[in-house]
Every structure is written in C-alpha cells, then in structure tokens.
Coordinates of C-alpha atoms and ligand atoms in Angstrom, one line a residue:
X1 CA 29.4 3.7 -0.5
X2 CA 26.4 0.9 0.0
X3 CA 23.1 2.5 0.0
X4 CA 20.1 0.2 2.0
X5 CA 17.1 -0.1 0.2
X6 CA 15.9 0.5 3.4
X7 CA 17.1 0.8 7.2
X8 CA 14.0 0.7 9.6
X9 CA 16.9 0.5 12.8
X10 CA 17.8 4.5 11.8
X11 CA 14.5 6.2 12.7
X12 CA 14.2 3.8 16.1
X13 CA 15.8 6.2 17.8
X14 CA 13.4 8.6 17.0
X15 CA 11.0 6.9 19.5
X16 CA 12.7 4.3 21.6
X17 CA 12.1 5.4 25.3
X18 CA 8.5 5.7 24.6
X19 CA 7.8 2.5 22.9
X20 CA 10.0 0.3 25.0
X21 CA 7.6 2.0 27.8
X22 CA 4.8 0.7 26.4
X23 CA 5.8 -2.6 25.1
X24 CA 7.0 -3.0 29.1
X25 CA 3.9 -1.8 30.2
X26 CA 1.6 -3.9 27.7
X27 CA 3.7 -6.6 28.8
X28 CA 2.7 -6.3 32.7
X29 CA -0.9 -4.9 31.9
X30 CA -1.6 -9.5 30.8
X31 CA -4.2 -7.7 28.5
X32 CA -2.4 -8.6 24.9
X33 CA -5.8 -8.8 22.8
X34 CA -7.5 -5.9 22.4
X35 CA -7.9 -3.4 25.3
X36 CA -7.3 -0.1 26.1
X37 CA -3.7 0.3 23.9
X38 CA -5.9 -0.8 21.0
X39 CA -8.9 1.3 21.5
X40 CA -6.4 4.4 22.1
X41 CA -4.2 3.6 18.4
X42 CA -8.5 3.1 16.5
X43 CA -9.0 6.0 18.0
X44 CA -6.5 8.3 17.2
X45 CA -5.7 6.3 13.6
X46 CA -9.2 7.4 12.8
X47 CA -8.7 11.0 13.5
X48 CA -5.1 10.8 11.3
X49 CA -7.1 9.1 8.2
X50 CA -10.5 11.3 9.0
X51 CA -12.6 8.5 8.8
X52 CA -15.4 8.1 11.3
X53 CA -14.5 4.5 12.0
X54 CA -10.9 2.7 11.7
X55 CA -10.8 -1.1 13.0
X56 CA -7.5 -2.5 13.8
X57 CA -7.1 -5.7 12.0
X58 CA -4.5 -8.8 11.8
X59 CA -2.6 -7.3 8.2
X60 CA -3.1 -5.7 5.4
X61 CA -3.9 -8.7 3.6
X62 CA -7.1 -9.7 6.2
X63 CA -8.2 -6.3 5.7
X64 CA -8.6 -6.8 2.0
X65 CA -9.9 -10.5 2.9
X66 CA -12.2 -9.0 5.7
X67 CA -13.8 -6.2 3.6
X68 CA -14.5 -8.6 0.7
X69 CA -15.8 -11.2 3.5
X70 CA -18.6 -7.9 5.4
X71 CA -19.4 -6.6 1.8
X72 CA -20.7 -10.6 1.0
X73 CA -18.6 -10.6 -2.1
X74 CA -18.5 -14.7 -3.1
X75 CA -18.5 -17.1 -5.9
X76 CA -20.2 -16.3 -8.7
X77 CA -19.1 -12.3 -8.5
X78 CA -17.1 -10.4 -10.4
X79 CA -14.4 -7.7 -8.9
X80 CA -12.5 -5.7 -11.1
X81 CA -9.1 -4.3 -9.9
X82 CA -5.5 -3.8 -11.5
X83 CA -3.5 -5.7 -13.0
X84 CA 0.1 -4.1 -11.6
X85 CA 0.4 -4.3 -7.5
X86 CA 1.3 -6.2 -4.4
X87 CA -0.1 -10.3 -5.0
X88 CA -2.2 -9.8 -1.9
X89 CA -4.8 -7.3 -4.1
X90 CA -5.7 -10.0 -6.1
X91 CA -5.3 -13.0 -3.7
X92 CA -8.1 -11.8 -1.8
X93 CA -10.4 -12.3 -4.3
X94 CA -9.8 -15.7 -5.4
X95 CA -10.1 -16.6 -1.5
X96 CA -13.3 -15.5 -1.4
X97 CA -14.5 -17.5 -4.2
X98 CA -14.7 -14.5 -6.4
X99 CA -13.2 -14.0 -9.9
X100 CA -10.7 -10.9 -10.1
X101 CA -11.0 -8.8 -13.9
X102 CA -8.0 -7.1 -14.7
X103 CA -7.3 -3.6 -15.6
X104 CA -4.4 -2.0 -17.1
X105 CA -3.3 0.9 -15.5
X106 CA -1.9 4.3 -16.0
X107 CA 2.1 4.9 -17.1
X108 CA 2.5 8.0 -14.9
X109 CA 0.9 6.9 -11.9
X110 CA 1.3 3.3 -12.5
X111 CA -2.6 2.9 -10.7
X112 CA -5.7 1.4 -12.6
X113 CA -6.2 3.1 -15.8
X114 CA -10.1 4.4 -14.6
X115 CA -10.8 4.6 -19.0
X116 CA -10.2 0.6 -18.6
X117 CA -12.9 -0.2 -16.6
X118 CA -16.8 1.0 -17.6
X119 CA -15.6 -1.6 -20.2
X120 CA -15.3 -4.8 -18.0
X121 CA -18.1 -4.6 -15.8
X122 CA -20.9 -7.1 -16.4
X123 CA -23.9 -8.2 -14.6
X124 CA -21.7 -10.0 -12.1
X125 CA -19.9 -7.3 -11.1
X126 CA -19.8 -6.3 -7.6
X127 CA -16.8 -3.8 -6.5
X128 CA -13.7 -2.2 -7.0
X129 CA -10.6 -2.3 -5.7
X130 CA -8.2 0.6 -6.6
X131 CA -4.9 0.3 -5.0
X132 CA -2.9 3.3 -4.5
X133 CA 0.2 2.3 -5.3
X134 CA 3.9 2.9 -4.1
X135 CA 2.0 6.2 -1.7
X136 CA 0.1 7.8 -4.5
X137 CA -3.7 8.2 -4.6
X138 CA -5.5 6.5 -7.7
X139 CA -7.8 8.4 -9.9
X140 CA -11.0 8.3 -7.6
X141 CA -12.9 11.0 -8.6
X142 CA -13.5 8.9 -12.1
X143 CA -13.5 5.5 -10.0
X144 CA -16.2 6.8 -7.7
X145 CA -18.4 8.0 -10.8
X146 CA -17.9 4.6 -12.8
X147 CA -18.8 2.7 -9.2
X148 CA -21.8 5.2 -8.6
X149 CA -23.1 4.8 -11.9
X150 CA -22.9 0.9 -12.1
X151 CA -23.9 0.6 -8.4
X152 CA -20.7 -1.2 -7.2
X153 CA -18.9 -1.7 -4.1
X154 CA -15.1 0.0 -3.8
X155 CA -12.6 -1.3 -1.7
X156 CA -9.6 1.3 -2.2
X157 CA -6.2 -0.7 -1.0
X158 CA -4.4 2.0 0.3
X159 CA -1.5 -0.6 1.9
X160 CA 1.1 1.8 0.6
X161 CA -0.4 4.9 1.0
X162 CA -1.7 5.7 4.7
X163 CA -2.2 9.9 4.8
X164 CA -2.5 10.1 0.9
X165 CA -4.6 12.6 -0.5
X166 CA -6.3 13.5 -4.0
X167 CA -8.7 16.0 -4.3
X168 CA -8.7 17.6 -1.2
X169 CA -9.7 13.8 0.2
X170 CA -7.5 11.5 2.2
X171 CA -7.1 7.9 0.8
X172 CA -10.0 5.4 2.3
X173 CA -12.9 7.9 2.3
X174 CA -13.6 7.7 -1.2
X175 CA -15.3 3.8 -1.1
X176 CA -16.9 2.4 1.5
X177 CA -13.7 0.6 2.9
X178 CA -9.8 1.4 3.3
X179 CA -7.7 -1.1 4.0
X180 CA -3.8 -0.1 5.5
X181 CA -0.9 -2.2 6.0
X182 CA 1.3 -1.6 8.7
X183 CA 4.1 -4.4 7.3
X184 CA 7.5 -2.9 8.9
X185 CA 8.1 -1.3 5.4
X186 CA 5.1 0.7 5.3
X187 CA 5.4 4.4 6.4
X188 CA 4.0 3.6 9.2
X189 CA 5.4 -0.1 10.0
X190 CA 4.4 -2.1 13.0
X191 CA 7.1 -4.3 14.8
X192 CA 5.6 -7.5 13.6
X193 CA 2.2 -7.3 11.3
X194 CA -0.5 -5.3 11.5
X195 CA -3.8 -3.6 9.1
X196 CA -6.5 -1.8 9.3
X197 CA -10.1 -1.1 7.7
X198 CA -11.3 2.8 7.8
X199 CA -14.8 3.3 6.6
X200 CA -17.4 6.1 7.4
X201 CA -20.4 3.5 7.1
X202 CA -21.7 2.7 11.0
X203 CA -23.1 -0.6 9.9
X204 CA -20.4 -1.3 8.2
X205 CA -18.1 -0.4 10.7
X206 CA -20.0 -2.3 13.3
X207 CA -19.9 -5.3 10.9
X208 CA -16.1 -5.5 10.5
X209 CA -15.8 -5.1 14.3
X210 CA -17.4 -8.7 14.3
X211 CA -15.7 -10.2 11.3
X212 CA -12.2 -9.5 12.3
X213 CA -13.9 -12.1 15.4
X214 CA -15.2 -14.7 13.8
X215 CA -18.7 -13.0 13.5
X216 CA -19.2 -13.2 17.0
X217 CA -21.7 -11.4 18.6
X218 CA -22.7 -12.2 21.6
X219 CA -19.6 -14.2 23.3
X220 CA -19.9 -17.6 21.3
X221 CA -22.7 -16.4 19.2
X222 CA -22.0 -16.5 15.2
X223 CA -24.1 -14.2 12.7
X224 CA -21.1 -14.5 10.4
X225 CA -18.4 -16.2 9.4
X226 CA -15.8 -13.9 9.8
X227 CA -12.0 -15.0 10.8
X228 CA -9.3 -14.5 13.3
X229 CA -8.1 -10.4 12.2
X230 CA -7.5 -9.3 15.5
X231 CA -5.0 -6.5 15.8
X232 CA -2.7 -7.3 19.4
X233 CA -2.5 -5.1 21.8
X234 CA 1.3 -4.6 21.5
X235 CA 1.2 -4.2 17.7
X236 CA -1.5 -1.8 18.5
X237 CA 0.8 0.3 21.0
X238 CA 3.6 -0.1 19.3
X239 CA 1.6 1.7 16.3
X240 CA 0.0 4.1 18.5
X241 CA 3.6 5.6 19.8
X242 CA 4.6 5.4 16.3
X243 CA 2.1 7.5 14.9
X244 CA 2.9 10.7 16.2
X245 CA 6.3 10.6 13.8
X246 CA 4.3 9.8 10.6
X247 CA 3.7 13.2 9.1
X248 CA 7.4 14.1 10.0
X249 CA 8.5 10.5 8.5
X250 CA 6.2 10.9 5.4
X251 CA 8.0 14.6 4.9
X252 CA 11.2 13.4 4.8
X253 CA 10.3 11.2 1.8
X254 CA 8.9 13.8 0.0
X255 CA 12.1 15.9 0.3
X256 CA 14.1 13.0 -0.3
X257 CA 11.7 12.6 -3.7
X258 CA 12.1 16.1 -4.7
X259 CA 15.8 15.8 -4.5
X260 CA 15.9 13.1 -7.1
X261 CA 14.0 15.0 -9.2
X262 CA 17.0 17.9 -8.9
X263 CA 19.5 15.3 -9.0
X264 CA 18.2 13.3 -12.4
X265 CA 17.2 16.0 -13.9
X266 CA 20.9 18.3 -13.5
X267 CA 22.6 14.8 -14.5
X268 CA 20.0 14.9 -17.9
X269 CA 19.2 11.2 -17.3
X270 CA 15.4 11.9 -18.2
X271 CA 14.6 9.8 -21.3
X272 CA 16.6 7.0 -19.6
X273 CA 14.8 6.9 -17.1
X274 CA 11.3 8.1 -16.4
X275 CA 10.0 10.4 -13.1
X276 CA 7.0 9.1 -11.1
X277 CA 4.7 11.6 -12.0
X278 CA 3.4 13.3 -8.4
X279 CA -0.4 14.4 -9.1
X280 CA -2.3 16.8 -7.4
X281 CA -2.5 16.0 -3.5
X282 CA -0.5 14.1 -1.2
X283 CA 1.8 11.3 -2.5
X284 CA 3.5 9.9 0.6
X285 CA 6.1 8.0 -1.6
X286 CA 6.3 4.5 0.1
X287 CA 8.2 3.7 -2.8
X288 CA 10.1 6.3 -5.8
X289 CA 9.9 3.9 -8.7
X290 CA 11.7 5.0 -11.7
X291 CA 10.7 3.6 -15.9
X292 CA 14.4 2.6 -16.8
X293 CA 16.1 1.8 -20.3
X294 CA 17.8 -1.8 -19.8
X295 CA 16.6 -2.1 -16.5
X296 CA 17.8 -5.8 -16.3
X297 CA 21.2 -4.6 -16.2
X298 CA 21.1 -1.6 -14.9
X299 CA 19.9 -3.5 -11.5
X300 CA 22.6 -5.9 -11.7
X301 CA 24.6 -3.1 -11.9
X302 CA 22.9 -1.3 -8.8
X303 CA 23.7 -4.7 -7.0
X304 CA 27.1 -5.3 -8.3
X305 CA 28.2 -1.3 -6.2
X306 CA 25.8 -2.6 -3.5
X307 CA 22.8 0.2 -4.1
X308 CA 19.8 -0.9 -2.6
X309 CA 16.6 -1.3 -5.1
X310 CA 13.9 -3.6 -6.2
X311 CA 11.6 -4.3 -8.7
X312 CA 8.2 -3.8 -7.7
X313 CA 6.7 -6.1 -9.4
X314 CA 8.8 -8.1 -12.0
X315 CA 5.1 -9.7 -13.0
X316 CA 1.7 -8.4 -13.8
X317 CA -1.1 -10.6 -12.1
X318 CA -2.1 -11.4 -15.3
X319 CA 1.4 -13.0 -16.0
X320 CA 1.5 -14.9 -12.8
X321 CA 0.9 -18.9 -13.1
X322 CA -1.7 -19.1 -10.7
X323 CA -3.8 -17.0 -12.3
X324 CA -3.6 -18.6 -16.1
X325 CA -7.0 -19.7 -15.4
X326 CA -8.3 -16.4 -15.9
X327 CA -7.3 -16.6 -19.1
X328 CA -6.2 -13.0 -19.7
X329 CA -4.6 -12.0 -23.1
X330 CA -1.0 -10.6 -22.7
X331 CA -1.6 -7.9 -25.0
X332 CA -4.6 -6.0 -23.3
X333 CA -2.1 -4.9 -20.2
X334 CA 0.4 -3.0 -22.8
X335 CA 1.1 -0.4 -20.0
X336 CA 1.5 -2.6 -16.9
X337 CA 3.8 -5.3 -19.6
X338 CA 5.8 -2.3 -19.9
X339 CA 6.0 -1.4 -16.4
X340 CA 7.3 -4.9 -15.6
X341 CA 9.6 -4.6 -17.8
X342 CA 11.3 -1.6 -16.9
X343 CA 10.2 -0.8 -13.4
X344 CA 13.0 -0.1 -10.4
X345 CA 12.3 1.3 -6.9
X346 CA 15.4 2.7 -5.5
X347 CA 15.8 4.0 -1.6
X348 CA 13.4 6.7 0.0
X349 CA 12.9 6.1 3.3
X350 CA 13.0 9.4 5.6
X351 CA 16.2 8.6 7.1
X352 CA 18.5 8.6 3.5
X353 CA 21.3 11.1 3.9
X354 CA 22.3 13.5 0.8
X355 CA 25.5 11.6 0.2
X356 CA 23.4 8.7 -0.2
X357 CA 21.0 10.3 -2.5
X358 CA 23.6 11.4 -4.4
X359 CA 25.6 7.8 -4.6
X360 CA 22.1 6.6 -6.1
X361 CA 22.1 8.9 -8.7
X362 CA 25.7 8.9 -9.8
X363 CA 25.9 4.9 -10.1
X364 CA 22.6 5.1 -12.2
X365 CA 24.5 7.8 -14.1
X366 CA 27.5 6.1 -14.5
X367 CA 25.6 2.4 -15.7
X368 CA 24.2 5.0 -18.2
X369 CA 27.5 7.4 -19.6
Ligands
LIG401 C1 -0.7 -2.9 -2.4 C2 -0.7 -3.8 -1.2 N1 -1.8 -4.5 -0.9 C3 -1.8 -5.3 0.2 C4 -0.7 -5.6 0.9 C5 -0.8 -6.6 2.0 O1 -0.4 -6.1 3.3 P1 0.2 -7.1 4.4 O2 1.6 -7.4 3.9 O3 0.2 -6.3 5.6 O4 -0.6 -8.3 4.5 C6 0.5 -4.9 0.6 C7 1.7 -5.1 1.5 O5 2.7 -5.5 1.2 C8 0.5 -4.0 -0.5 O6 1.7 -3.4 -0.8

C-alpha cells in the first residue's frame, strides 16, 4: 500500500464550507491587502501563540529577513545560529549583510547544541537564532541565559513549530521575535504562502508593522527601509478559518508519533534506527525524523514500495557551496555530519490511518530483517 509523505487534500474537508465562504466573500469585499480578515487572523494568532503582538507577514522566510532588517542587524555583525535546518535560517543572514556562525547541535533533539555557543560569540556578535526544528522547542532556558549574559538579540525560528512549548512557555516568547511559516506543509499551512512575527515588545511590534511596508509611516513617508511582507487578505482568512483545527490537527500528530514509538519499539528496530527524543513540553511534530543505519538505502528502499519520506536535510549549512566562504571546518559539526548522514522523516500528518502507520513500519522492518 503507498503511503504519502503527506496529503494536505484529506483534512480539506475538515473546513471546506467555511473557507470557501470566506475566500467568496474576500473575493466580493475588493479589499485583498490587509483589512478586516487580516486584523481578525493577528488578532486571534496572537491569542493562540500568547504573544502580545503577532504581525502577519509575506512568508516565513521575510519574517526571518524582516526581524533581522527592525533589529538593525547588517554588515559587519555577527549572528550565531545552527548549523542543521531549513536553508532559509541562514539565508537571511547573508541578505542582510551579516555573517552567520555555526553551531552544532544536539543528537536528540537535533536543535542548536546551547554548550556550542558562549564559545563563538565575539565582539561582533549581535543575536541568536534558534530554530525549533521538525515541531520541537530548542533548549531556551540556556539560550536565553547565554543571550542575557552577552546582551544579544534572539530571533527564535519557530517555522516548524507554531503552539510548541518548553518550560511551561510557548515557542516565540522566549526572544524578542518569533517568526512562523504558514508554507502549506506547516501545521498550520496557508493555501499559497504566508509568515508571521510574534513579539511582546510594543516598539518592536510597531516597528515590524512598518517594515513589512516598506518603512512607511505616514502614507509615502520612509523612516526605514523595510520591504514588501505584506500578509493578503485571503491568505489571512484562509489561515484564520484554519486555525480553529490546529490544536485538533497538532493532536493527531502526536498520537500518530506515539504510535511509532509502540510500533518500532514491539518490532525491536531501536539501535537501527533512533527515536526523536520528545522533551519536556509541547512537541507539535511537523516532522518524526528517525537516525537510520544505511539510510541511503533504506530510502531507496522506502521509494522502491512507494512510502512517502524525505531527508530533511541531506546537507549541513556548513556543507552547502554557497557558504564555503565561511570557511567552516567539517569536523567541528560531528553531530549535525551525522545527522545528515543518517537522517529520514517519514509520514505524520494528522490524517495517516493505522494501516498506514503500520505499512511504514513493516517496510522499514523488512529493509532491516
Ligand atoms: C526552519 C525553517 N525556517 C524558515 C522557513 C521558511 O519559511 P517559508 O517557506 O514560509 O519562507 C522554513 C520553511 O520551510 C523552515 O522550515
């Protein structure tokens, strides 16, 4: 049986009647930038992240780019992230003139190792940007100390992990921004793209309401250069609709999750594989990404009986060519080189059946018997 990866069409039932409303409605309202269906989805995103401010933005790439951009963060500074995520993390930084430093990161978690980074910060540094990664909360509580300590900005990229929690604190309250995607395969996907910046800093906040438009305040008036990272109006009430099946959504990964864990563990495929390790909190498991013996062919194998799964990611930033500048040494990143190497995300989304689950686990035990 053929297993997707992922199927965003199953849950569309959940919602249909009221989102083709809207989209109808946003359609005759002619007001497609901003507006009331925007205001409404700030408002009650804001409440779901329990941030005092949450600004609708163009992706989850410009809200990176747009935090960097209201924090001032240019040439000549220094921002320290990880080494192992999504290529937007880092891309942000090098747009903005600034130089990333890597980190390694953590083989259970697979976020920034927080023991890696008192040691890169120099005189240039400026922030942090944790990433959260695959719907797991980094290790803020250390972050937060190391950034306190040293003064420094943190941007946390919580693109995968909208409703995360870690000590007793949901995902984009620990910095002074968060920045969400809403790509169509986050948890909570837009029809199209879509981000957003949480922050509980009024300036700040008010700041970010001008970058995402060009700086603009007044009409025509520029007191920065910001960029177009407007949010539409139909992303924006797409999103809204879409909200209100999030928690429910995000359960059904986390049972899906736990299952695996039953499932691997009665088949004794532990030590072929390894678990994501689920910390204290919330882990809203955008992605269940398993450590795998062989992995090379085990995928191949996954593909040849037509089991969704991916490798997220089959490079570290400091392997990728446009960043050989940075001259990074290979050997420092031992964990994330590992976690290339032997990383595999197989299929979690909410809507998964049982026999499905099951078919995933019994090809990966048969490549492995
Ligand atoms: C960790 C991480 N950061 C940033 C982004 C960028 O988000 P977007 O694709 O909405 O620009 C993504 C999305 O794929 C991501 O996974």
């Amino acid at each position: 049986m053929p297993v997707p990866i992922l199927d965003t069409k199953r849950q569309y039932s959940d919602y249909q009647e009221e989102v083709e409303r809207e989209i109808i409605e946003v359609a005759r309202s002619g007001w497609y930038i901003g507006g009331p269906k925007l205001a409404s989805f700030e408002e009650n995103v804001g409440k779901y992240c329990e941030s005092k401010f949450a600004i609708g933005v163009s992706s989850g790439t410009d809200a990176l780019l747009a935090a960097l951009m209201a924090l001032d963060i240019k040439a000549g500074d220094e921002v320290i992230t990880t080494t192992f995520s999504f290529f937007a993390t880092i891309g942000v930084i090098a747009r903005v003139g600034a130089t990333p430093v890597l980190c390694d990161i953590d083989i259970e978690t697979f976020n920034i190792d927080p023991a890696q980074i008192e040691a890169k910060i120099t005189e240039k540094t400026k922030a942090i940007i944790p990433v959260h990664l695959y719907g797991q909360c980094a290790d803020m509580d250390e972050i937060m100390k190391i950034a306190k300590k040293h003064n420094l900005y943190v941007i946390e990229d919580g693109a995968q992990a909208i409703g995360s929690k870690r000590f007793g604190t949901v995902c984009g309250n620990f910095g002074d921004f968060g920045c969400f995607s809403f790509y169509p395969t986050k948890n909570l996907g837009a029809m199209g793209e879509g981000g957003l910046v949480t922050t509980n800093n009024e300036e700040l906040a008010h700041k970010m309401g001008l970058i995402r438009n060009h700086g603009m305040e007044p009409k025509y008036y520029h007191k920065f250069i910001g960029g177009n990272f407007r949010l539409d109006a139909m992303q924006a009430a797409v999103l809204d609709v879409k909200l209100k099946y999030l928690d429910k959504w995000t359960e059904g990964r986390q049972k899906n999750a736990a299952l695996y864990r039953k499932l691997f563990a009665e088949k004794n495929l532990i030590g072929k594989i390894a678990l994501p390790v689920e910390k204290e909190g919330r882990h809203i498991y955008n992605q269940f990404t398993l450590l795998c013996e062989k992995r090379d062919e085990l995928f191949k194998f996954m593909q040849e009986n037509k089991i969704g799964c991916d490798m997220y990611y089959p490079l570290s930033f400091h392997e990728q060519e446009c960043f050989q500048y940075l001259g990074c040494n290979k050997e420092e990143f031992p964990v994330a080189n590992k976690a290339t190497q032997e990383c595999l995300s197989i299929p979690i989304f909410p809507e998964l059946t049982e026999e499905e689950i099951v078919e995933v686990v019994e090809t990966i035990a048969k490549f492995y018997s």
